[in-house]
């Protein structure tokens, strides 16, 4: 096996360790690479900025623990912004595990913002039926969720007074991969403004919705969360990860280049 | 501990610890789905039936129970009733969702004034990719063959962008794990 | 009857939902919309029952593993134990509101399920790096377009890309907003037409794959 063949067939574990170390170094020794703000993030920020104290926002936490590291920081940053403006937030999820993230956000932010459960925030819990469940929630919130995640009767909660259908929400935010379903079953049906955050893998599929105006703005993956943390001056986990994200990308590009250089040199050798 | 066990399976090789942790995860995930389903049913079915007397809800409860008849060969045909109910609803909703949000809105967004080069590229790209998927007539030697090639290049651009985004996403997930390991567990960061 | 009744159910339910989206049907004081809202609750109930199907099958498979003492049957025991623990604690904490178990329920999610799930999916990050290194070769023009657009977007999305050259984010944004949007839009429109046609066929009983035929 020549050195060109070896370059084209590096052991996978070598690549794994290289990526592992490349990502660890900037986490321990941050580089401080400046972060610019994309237009789609600015649109989301402006939407939330326009909200008034007492407005009610529906936040759909449609992500599993598998992709939580990507979008949970966006959810936290958005909630900090919303609670800082005394906006009321109603959580729900049509993904089973999303409901627990709602509980986590509430317990993390209650102390800082003096939230009263049932008045400032509520976690409606899980809505079964995927798209049908989301549509049902948009048509009639109280009969779709007669009880919240903690077992309270939703009709008795102060935050739910005046909330009957999706039209009663001032903004609907989707976090995770459920933004498309939210757009189709709530945005298109009730004409409510829909925005939110998507996993990076889902961003390319969401761009037609953003471009057509069905979704106003978009936080794109972990970088979107970092940009929102910077805009709201609430640095968190996302901003801290950006240096490592940068080096990770460069490492992958380097490996791709090495593979291609070796491939072309080998091909040239064989044609001689 | 579980995180290190799973990492060891990747960075070194599969071992009994990584395999055990994977099974624990699958078991706890399934358990989570079941308890959430039970809670949902308690809220929207069992309590309304028992406390509010909404006996009509026994019909969907029966349809739901019938879904489990698939595990008994003799009565497996009964599970089709519940399945057909869900499929009917899904189809009815899909018609509206696909037409309004995925077709009409997207066509509106494509048919924009051709005042900028981006709008021209958008229109040409969308039309060429749509034409690419017409397989009912010959394309060789016609104008469609060059349109097909342009469509293929546009699709490669699209998939390349998707790939870039997927890479970004997966690196972000790895970072989450490392943050937990180095931050919460080892306290280095 | 075993085939006709399910087809009839699909036809009736699908037609009602389709009609409700198109017309505001009203007969006296009854409206179709109010019946659809009642039907929505039925959907949620049946869908909630459907959630347990996969778990039943999983338990079946692993119980057989344990009974026949197949290779690594101990893992199957761990699976069933974790399943039972999470289910029992979850039901008691959330459905019966046993206060003492709420904390344990949250801990099981935050310290077992969540980190393990994140780690397992994060391993795909390693695989994608290795796969990108092995598979991305400049063999043709199309492969080159795929490769360069991917690399450009990776450089655009990483903050260091802007530090290297200020135009990388501009190019990345253009790639995302124009060619990517055009491609995804065309694919979405084609899928929407296909989805619409399939939905009509299912409602009319022409498509019977879901019945196992």
XYZ file of C-alpha atoms in Angstrom:
674
model
C 0.000 0.000 0.000
C 1.543 3.305 -1.106
C 1.335 6.468 0.968
C -1.334 7.760 -1.469
C -3.482 4.694 -0.788
C -2.970 5.197 2.955
C -4.026 8.843 2.615
C -7.220 7.766 0.852
C -8.002 5.117 3.490
C -7.218 6.668 6.866
C -8.618 4.532 9.694
C -12.000 5.849 10.868
C -10.888 5.936 14.498
C -8.044 8.312 13.602
C -10.627 10.670 12.089
C -12.910 10.289 15.133
C -10.081 11.139 17.554
C -8.961 14.063 15.385
C -12.471 15.537 15.417
C -12.821 14.815 19.162
C -9.590 16.664 20.013
C -10.287 19.491 17.528
C -13.620 20.160 19.218
C -12.277 19.901 22.769
C -9.437 22.399 22.407
C -11.491 25.576 21.748
C -13.949 24.573 24.481
C -11.103 24.612 26.997
C -9.196 27.537 25.427
C -11.765 29.791 23.652
C -10.539 31.792 20.660
C -13.201 34.511 20.630
C -13.958 34.539 16.888
C -16.479 37.379 16.246
C -20.039 36.342 15.403
C -22.199 38.262 12.933
C -26.011 38.228 12.916
C -27.923 36.750 9.965
C -31.041 38.445 8.585
C -33.373 35.610 9.511
C -32.312 35.834 13.182
C -32.863 39.604 13.188
C -36.428 39.102 11.909
C -37.228 36.768 14.831
C -35.692 39.232 17.287
C -37.743 42.113 15.873
C -40.946 40.044 16.063
C -40.401 39.379 19.757
C -39.326 42.981 20.401
C -42.672 44.208 19.027
C -44.634 42.170 21.602
C -46.199 44.010 24.519
C -46.437 42.986 28.216
C -49.394 40.651 28.658
C -49.279 39.278 25.097
C -49.602 35.507 24.839
C -47.189 33.377 22.836
C -47.574 29.690 21.990
C -44.247 27.880 21.978
C -44.083 24.411 20.478
C -41.126 22.428 21.807
C -40.861 19.843 19.043
C -37.482 18.314 19.718
C -36.180 15.147 21.297
C -33.108 14.698 23.516
C -31.347 13.554 20.344
C -31.301 17.090 18.873
C -31.748 19.127 22.059
C -28.105 20.346 22.152
C -28.816 22.160 18.873
C -32.079 23.947 19.605
C -32.614 23.983 23.370
C -30.326 27.023 23.649
C -32.576 28.851 21.130
C -35.622 27.982 23.237
C -33.932 29.297 26.387
C -32.754 32.502 24.671
C -36.240 33.144 23.241
C -37.895 32.493 26.601
C -35.483 34.845 28.395
C -36.369 37.548 25.872
C -40.106 36.865 26.196
C -40.184 36.689 30.001
C -37.982 39.800 30.175
C -40.781 41.631 28.322
C -43.517 40.167 30.618
C -44.963 38.181 27.748
C -46.894 35.062 28.742
C -45.735 31.767 27.256
C -47.757 28.594 26.726
C -45.648 25.501 26.054
C -46.827 22.350 24.361
C -45.301 19.649 22.202
C -46.442 17.082 19.680
C -43.166 15.215 20.250
C -43.328 13.095 23.403
C -40.086 14.254 25.027
C -40.703 17.928 24.249
C -42.951 18.264 27.281
C -40.078 17.587 29.691
C -38.021 20.341 28.085
C -40.899 22.685 28.855
C -40.656 21.672 32.525
C -36.874 22.194 32.428
C -37.215 25.701 30.990
C -39.826 26.631 33.585
C -37.715 25.390 36.499
C -34.585 27.097 35.107
C -36.205 30.519 34.573
C -38.817 30.739 37.343
C -36.378 32.109 39.926
C -34.743 34.640 37.592
C -37.991 36.147 36.232
C -40.311 35.538 39.187
C -42.676 33.452 37.080
C -45.983 32.281 38.507
C -47.058 28.962 37.010
C -50.543 29.257 35.550
C -50.377 33.040 35.295
C -47.118 33.803 33.434
C -46.330 30.395 32.003
C -47.966 27.006 31.545
C -46.872 23.684 30.110
C -49.867 22.140 28.352
C -47.919 18.940 27.750
C -48.073 16.442 24.932
C -50.624 16.534 22.116
C -51.004 13.182 20.368
C -51.834 12.679 16.710
C -48.955 14.601 15.114
C -50.428 16.970 12.466
C -54.005 16.131 13.492
C -53.202 16.995 17.089
C -51.619 20.310 16.135
C -54.653 21.130 13.996
C -56.977 20.180 16.874
C -55.023 22.416 19.259
C -55.257 25.327 16.853
C -59.025 24.843 16.446
C -59.857 24.473 20.143
C -57.093 24.696 22.724
C -59.135 23.933 25.842
C -60.907 20.802 24.610
C -57.677 19.430 23.073
C -55.833 19.939 26.368
C -58.415 19.849 29.193
C -55.536 19.373 31.656
C -51.980 20.638 31.550
C -48.848 18.560 32.127
C -49.102 19.019 35.912
C -52.735 17.903 36.037
C -54.361 21.350 36.466
C -57.639 22.042 34.648
C -56.522 24.377 31.851
C -59.810 26.312 31.707
C -59.218 27.442 35.314
C -55.724 28.829 34.721
C -55.489 32.637 34.494
C -53.106 32.478 31.500
C -55.704 30.570 29.479
C -58.455 33.179 29.930
C -59.284 34.570 26.519
C -57.404 31.789 24.736
C -59.778 29.632 22.699
C -58.173 29.108 19.283
C -54.811 29.778 17.663
C -56.102 33.209 16.553
C -55.859 34.333 20.195
C -52.078 33.976 20.225
C -49.979 37.025 19.373
C -47.156 34.841 18.071
C -46.576 31.131 17.524
C -42.997 29.887 17.890
C -41.852 26.440 16.826
C -38.607 25.021 18.155
C -37.105 21.991 16.439
C -38.299 19.983 13.478
C -42.009 20.697 13.893
C -42.027 24.135 12.298
C -43.325 22.834 8.955
C -46.306 21.104 10.615
C -46.993 24.242 12.673
C -46.967 26.340 9.491
C -49.329 23.997 7.640
C -51.806 23.280 10.438
C -51.850 26.542 12.391
C -50.253 29.284 10.292
C -52.058 28.444 7.044
C -55.400 27.713 8.739
C -55.642 30.569 11.253
C -53.364 33.181 9.683
C -51.249 33.564 12.844
C -47.632 34.730 12.615
C -45.339 31.712 12.835
C -41.627 31.859 13.555
C -39.050 29.903 15.502
C -35.920 27.833 15.415
C -35.031 24.834 13.321
C -32.348 22.193 13.584
C -29.546 22.814 11.114
C -30.540 19.743 9.118
C -34.058 21.136 8.750
C -32.998 24.645 7.704
C -32.713 23.940 3.966
C -36.200 22.409 3.952
C -37.627 25.393 5.845
C -36.217 28.039 3.485
C -39.144 27.812 0.995
C -41.519 28.607 3.873
C -39.318 31.501 5.019
C -38.940 32.800 1.467
C -42.703 32.679 0.813
C -43.433 34.539 4.051
C -45.280 31.669 5.712
C -42.593 31.618 8.406
C -41.247 34.976 9.527
C -37.538 34.621 10.200
C -35.703 31.550 11.441
C -33.046 30.735 14.013
C -30.770 28.333 12.163
C -29.509 25.578 14.420
C -26.939 26.211 17.131
C -25.552 29.277 15.346
C -29.038 30.812 15.354
C -29.182 30.279 19.103
C -25.753 31.892 19.508
C -26.804 34.908 17.437
C -29.979 35.303 19.502
C -27.984 35.083 22.738
C -25.730 37.856 21.392
C -28.688 40.024 20.286
C -30.431 39.692 23.654
C -27.168 40.041 25.589
C -27.763 36.709 27.346
C -24.602 34.698 26.600
C -25.065 31.014 27.104
C -24.047 27.607 25.896
C -24.561 28.371 22.187
C -22.133 31.301 21.972
C -19.561 29.308 23.947
C -19.708 26.565 21.302
C -19.100 28.713 18.231
C -15.294 28.525 18.316
C -15.426 24.755 18.491
C -18.035 24.723 15.700
C -15.639 26.740 13.514
C -12.703 24.411 14.078
C -14.900 21.368 13.571
C -15.963 22.625 10.148
C -12.360 23.393 9.200
C -11.274 19.906 10.280
C -13.889 18.222 8.100
C -12.967 20.424 5.131
C -9.318 19.510 5.678
C -10.084 15.786 5.628
C -12.165 16.193 2.444
C -9.295 18.098 0.795
C -6.743 15.458 1.865
C -8.932 12.708 0.436
C -9.381 14.528 -2.877
C -5.701 15.486 -3.249
C -4.706 11.861 -2.681
C -7.391 10.716 -5.139
C -6.180 13.050 -7.909
C -2.515 12.259 -7.356
C -3.274 8.543 -7.479
C -5.291 9.002 -10.673
C -2.444 10.965 -12.281
C -0.014 8.231 -11.267
C -2.171 5.532 -12.820
C -2.640 7.355 -16.144
C 1.153 7.695 -16.597
C -20.888 7.295 32.927
C -23.307 6.363 30.163
C -21.862 9.055 27.915
C -18.342 7.687 28.365
C -19.585 4.148 27.762
C -21.164 5.169 24.439
C -18.104 7.220 23.437
C -15.864 4.257 24.168
C -17.927 2.195 21.738
C -17.093 4.663 18.980
C -13.589 5.842 19.784
C -12.316 2.404 20.712
C -14.639 -0.474 19.842
C -18.040 -1.945 20.732
C -18.021 -3.301 24.271
C -20.464 -4.650 26.862
C -20.841 -1.252 28.545
C -21.793 0.653 25.391
C -24.198 -2.117 24.424
C -25.785 -2.168 27.904
C -26.209 1.606 27.904
C -27.849 1.495 24.461
C -30.397 -1.027 25.716
C -31.108 1.044 28.827
C -31.730 4.069 26.605
C -34.110 2.165 24.312
C -35.991 0.788 27.303
C -36.339 4.168 29.012
C -37.437 5.858 25.750
C -40.148 3.249 25.185
C -41.232 3.571 28.798
C -41.449 7.319 28.392
C -43.683 7.000 25.306
C -45.986 4.615 27.150
C -46.407 6.772 30.243
C -47.027 9.891 28.165
C -49.661 7.946 26.193
C -51.303 6.792 29.441
C -51.347 10.350 30.804
C -52.828 11.673 27.548
C -55.538 9.024 27.597
C -56.306 9.739 31.246
C -56.777 13.451 30.451
C -58.799 13.243 27.236
C -60.566 9.878 27.509
C -60.767 8.147 30.887
C -61.473 11.200 33.065
C -64.144 12.645 30.705
C -65.818 9.211 30.537
C -65.668 8.503 34.273
C -66.187 12.008 35.711
C -68.085 13.934 33.014
C -70.139 11.039 31.629
C -69.002 11.505 28.005
C -69.781 7.914 27.036
C -69.464 8.662 23.301
C -65.684 8.644 23.870
C -65.921 4.888 24.394
C -66.034 4.613 20.585
C -62.486 5.937 20.001
C -61.293 4.016 23.076
C -62.650 0.847 21.469
C -61.007 1.750 18.141
C -57.723 2.292 19.981
C -57.935 -1.010 21.858
C -58.728 -2.753 18.578
C -55.331 -1.614 17.271
C -53.735 -4.129 19.638
C -55.706 -7.013 18.140
C -52.938 -7.285 15.532
C -50.961 -9.362 18.024
C -53.654 -12.088 18.033
C -53.796 -13.745 14.612
C -57.461 -14.737 14.780
C -58.707 -11.190 15.367
C -55.905 -9.238 13.687
C -58.380 -7.931 11.068
C -59.973 -5.728 13.769
C -56.869 -3.530 13.954
C -57.686 -2.223 10.477
C -60.635 -0.232 11.840
C -58.450 1.954 14.063
C -55.777 2.229 11.377
C -58.291 3.258 8.726
C -59.672 5.940 11.041
C -56.205 7.460 11.527
C -55.377 7.139 7.842
C -58.648 8.820 6.855
C -57.973 11.780 9.123
C -54.369 12.033 7.954
C -55.441 11.996 4.306
C -58.122 14.622 4.855
C -55.661 16.935 6.591
C -52.881 16.259 4.089
C -55.013 17.464 1.191
C -55.449 20.909 2.684
C -51.892 21.168 4.014
C -50.259 20.102 0.771
C -52.383 22.312 -1.483
C -52.431 25.547 0.492
C -49.058 25.622 2.144
C -46.838 23.508 -0.096
C -48.294 24.265 -3.523
C -50.248 27.516 -3.777
C -48.037 29.529 -1.421
C -44.891 28.232 -3.095
C -46.185 28.947 -6.620
C -47.081 32.487 -5.480
C -43.590 32.939 -4.101
C -42.009 31.730 -7.354
C -44.063 33.938 -9.665
C -42.377 37.194 -8.732
C -41.460 40.095 -11.057
C -38.295 39.182 -13.004
C -36.548 42.413 -12.036
C -33.536 40.879 -10.325
C -31.161 38.118 -11.398
C -32.075 36.129 -8.261
C -35.749 36.066 -9.241
C -34.816 34.869 -12.746
C -32.599 32.119 -11.307
C -35.358 31.107 -8.893
C -37.980 30.819 -11.668
C -35.698 28.982 -14.094
C -34.441 26.616 -11.383
C -37.920 25.735 -10.088
C -39.310 25.172 -13.586
C -36.319 23.127 -14.714
C -36.381 20.872 -11.636
C -40.133 20.350 -12.004
C -39.588 19.510 -15.688
C -36.770 17.124 -14.721
C -39.283 14.888 -12.957
C -41.472 14.461 -16.042
C -40.575 10.961 -17.174
C -43.455 10.409 -19.574
C -41.749 11.674 -22.724
C -38.334 11.450 -24.381
C -35.907 14.210 -23.588
C -32.914 13.363 -25.754
C -32.318 15.845 -28.550
C -34.929 18.270 -27.282
C -34.584 21.518 -25.341
C -35.476 19.494 -22.235
C -32.124 17.721 -22.250
C -30.200 20.945 -21.522
C -32.924 21.960 -19.069
C -32.443 18.560 -17.389
C -28.734 19.168 -17.024
C -29.353 22.604 -15.499
C -31.904 20.999 -13.159
C -29.378 18.348 -12.074
C -26.801 21.028 -11.271
C -29.380 22.990 -9.274
C -30.308 19.869 -7.341
C -26.645 19.169 -6.620
C -26.374 22.722 -5.255
C -29.442 22.068 -3.088
C -28.085 18.776 -1.768
C -24.669 20.310 -1.165
C -26.288 23.043 0.938
C -28.295 20.392 2.806
C -25.103 18.452 3.446
C -23.363 21.549 4.797
C -26.279 22.158 7.149
C -26.364 18.529 8.285
C -22.640 18.628 9.069
C -23.184 21.807 11.079
C -26.012 20.127 12.967
C -24.099 16.978 13.833
C -21.045 18.937 15.003
C -23.402 20.958 17.231
C -24.722 17.749 18.783
C -21.175 16.513 19.444
C -20.422 19.847 21.084
C -23.395 19.407 23.392
C -22.021 16.095 24.589
C -18.525 17.512 25.076
C -19.892 20.541 26.953
C -21.663 18.198 29.369
C -18.578 16.020 29.750
C -16.069 18.818 30.230
C -18.394 21.232 32.001
C -20.946 19.452 34.162
C -18.912 16.301 34.843
C -15.210 17.248 34.851
C -15.678 20.957 35.670
C -12.892 21.982 33.272
C -14.999 24.594 31.437
C -66.900 -6.888 5.697
C -63.310 -7.129 6.922
C -62.169 -4.985 4.028
C -65.261 -2.918 3.285
C -65.785 -1.462 6.774
C -62.245 -0.016 7.059
C -62.529 1.423 3.534
C -65.859 2.975 4.468
C -64.395 4.485 7.656
C -61.506 5.987 5.677
C -63.878 7.371 3.056
C -66.280 8.965 5.541
C -63.644 10.454 7.826
C -61.403 11.639 4.994
C -64.327 13.201 3.131
C -65.568 15.010 6.240
C -62.150 16.547 6.896
C -61.712 17.490 3.234
C -65.209 19.030 3.031
C -64.624 20.973 6.235
C -61.503 22.531 4.767
C -63.320 23.653 1.633
C -66.899 24.495 2.635
C -68.527 25.929 5.757
C -71.316 23.310 5.901
C -74.263 24.353 8.060
C -77.629 22.673 8.458
C -79.891 24.511 10.875
C -77.917 24.920 14.100
C -75.504 22.083 13.293
C -72.195 22.886 11.617
C -69.716 20.412 10.158
C -66.942 22.350 11.909
C -68.369 21.527 15.358
C -68.525 17.816 14.493
C -64.954 17.916 13.223
C -63.875 19.425 16.555
C -65.516 16.510 18.370
C -63.858 14.116 15.932
C -60.490 15.727 16.702
C -60.718 14.383 20.257
C -61.368 10.916 18.849
C -58.224 11.221 16.710
C -56.129 12.189 19.722
C -57.437 9.183 21.672
C -56.811 6.634 18.907
C -53.366 8.155 18.189
C -52.472 7.912 21.892
C -53.346 4.200 21.839
C -51.188 3.797 18.730
C -48.163 5.108 20.632
C -47.946 1.905 22.652
C -47.806 -0.432 19.655
C -44.049 -0.224 19.101
C -43.374 -0.759 22.803
C -45.506 -3.922 22.848
C -43.521 -5.335 19.942
C -40.228 -4.341 21.588
C -41.204 -6.117 24.809
C -42.290 -9.180 22.835
C -38.918 -9.450 21.073
C -36.838 -8.962 24.204
C -38.949 -11.287 26.336
C -38.270 -14.009 23.774
C -34.543 -13.166 23.980
C -34.606 -13.660 27.726
C -36.764 -16.820 27.630
C -34.481 -18.474 25.083
C -31.311 -17.134 26.760
C -30.035 -15.760 23.442
C -26.715 -13.925 23.122
C -26.547 -10.833 25.410
C -29.931 -11.634 26.996
C -28.741 -9.613 30.005
C -29.108 -6.469 27.871
C -32.726 -7.433 27.232
C -33.242 -7.664 31.002
C -31.772 -4.155 31.393
C -34.102 -2.913 28.666
C -37.220 -4.317 30.284
C -36.201 -3.134 33.765
C -35.606 0.434 32.539
C -38.885 0.308 30.593
C -40.898 -0.755 33.634
C -39.165 1.711 35.956
C -39.706 4.733 33.698
C -43.316 3.761 32.912
C -44.335 3.162 36.530
C -42.610 6.281 37.887
C -43.965 8.402 35.028
C -47.558 7.214 35.381
C -47.542 7.672 39.150
C -45.902 11.109 38.929
C -47.925 12.640 36.098
C -51.246 10.777 35.954
C -51.790 10.132 39.668
C -49.745 13.178 40.755
C -47.765 11.365 43.465
C -45.703 14.370 44.603
C -42.718 12.392 45.851
C -42.093 10.833 42.456
C -42.155 14.005 40.348
C -38.507 14.721 41.172
C -37.484 11.137 40.364
C -39.387 11.318 37.072
C -37.585 14.520 36.116
C -34.235 13.019 37.167
C -34.781 9.911 35.060
C -35.393 12.116 32.049
C -32.650 14.694 32.674
C -29.921 12.311 33.855
C -30.634 9.123 31.918
C -32.721 9.575 28.818
C -31.678 13.043 27.720
C -27.874 12.719 27.934
C -27.869 9.180 26.534
C -30.069 10.165 23.611
C -27.924 13.198 22.875
C -24.729 11.121 23.019
C -26.065 8.409 20.769
C -27.204 10.822 18.110
C -24.027 12.867 18.469
C -22.031 9.785 17.423
C -23.489 10.388 13.963
C -21.246 13.482 13.918
C -18.228 11.199 13.901
C -19.701 9.035 11.161
C -20.557 12.012 8.979
C -16.960 13.233 9.136
C -15.644 9.851 8.147
C -18.277 9.463 5.425
C -17.550 12.933 4.007
C -13.841 12.131 3.881
C -14.385 8.816 2.094
C -17.267 9.604 -0.244
C -16.680 13.142 -1.435
C -14.486 12.753 -4.487
C -14.403 15.160 -7.431
C -15.362 12.524 -9.979
C -17.670 14.641 -12.140
C -19.046 18.162 -12.588
C -22.155 17.313 -10.540
C -20.040 15.855 -7.740
C -17.921 19.000 -7.843
C -20.967 21.249 -7.548
C -22.210 19.183 -4.597
C -18.811 19.273 -2.913
C -18.110 22.983 -3.379
C -21.581 24.111 -2.341
C -21.266 21.994 0.803
C -17.831 23.367 1.627
C -18.913 26.958 0.928
C -21.895 26.593 3.245
C -19.755 25.058 6.012
C -17.377 28.010 5.750
C -20.296 30.462 5.660
C -21.952 29.013 8.763
C -18.795 28.842 10.875
C -17.840 32.238 12.367
C -14.232 31.593 11.354
C -15.336 31.593 7.703
C -16.142 35.295 7.958
C -12.812 35.889 9.660
C -11.008 34.213 6.729
C -12.945 36.063 3.987
C -15.839 38.471 4.547
C -17.720 37.263 1.476
C -18.169 33.663 2.693
C -21.347 34.474 4.688
C -22.706 36.468 1.731
C -22.155 33.519 -0.610
C -23.606 31.112 1.945
C -26.723 33.235 2.402
C -27.177 33.451 -1.364
C -26.781 29.674 -1.710
C -29.397 29.135 0.995
C -31.861 31.748 -0.262
C -31.725 31.165 -4.011
C -30.576 27.790 -5.386
C -31.389 25.830 -2.223
C -34.819 27.449 -1.904
C -35.522 26.842 -5.591
C -34.526 23.193 -5.357
C -36.379 22.526 -2.115
C -39.399 24.395 -3.436
C -39.570 22.325 -6.620
C -39.175 19.092 -4.648
C -41.821 20.284 -2.172
C -44.270 21.144 -4.949
C -43.768 17.786 -6.604
C -44.220 16.018 -3.272
C -47.338 18.093 -2.548
C -48.950 17.041 -5.829
C -47.982 13.455 -5.138
C -49.277 13.686 -1.581
C -52.540 15.207 -2.752
C -53.036 12.465 -5.343
C -52.211 9.735 -2.821
C -54.565 11.232 -0.239
C -57.411 11.290 -2.778
C -56.659 7.703 -3.751
C -56.658 6.612 -0.109
C -59.969 8.335 0.593
C -61.548 6.798 -2.520
C -60.268 3.363 -1.551
C -57.962 2.970 -4.557
C -54.868 2.801 -2.345
C -55.109 -0.044 0.182
C -51.536 -0.527 1.327
C -52.399 0.568 4.873
C -54.774 -2.407 5.160
C -51.875 -4.765 4.622
C -52.932 -5.632 1.089
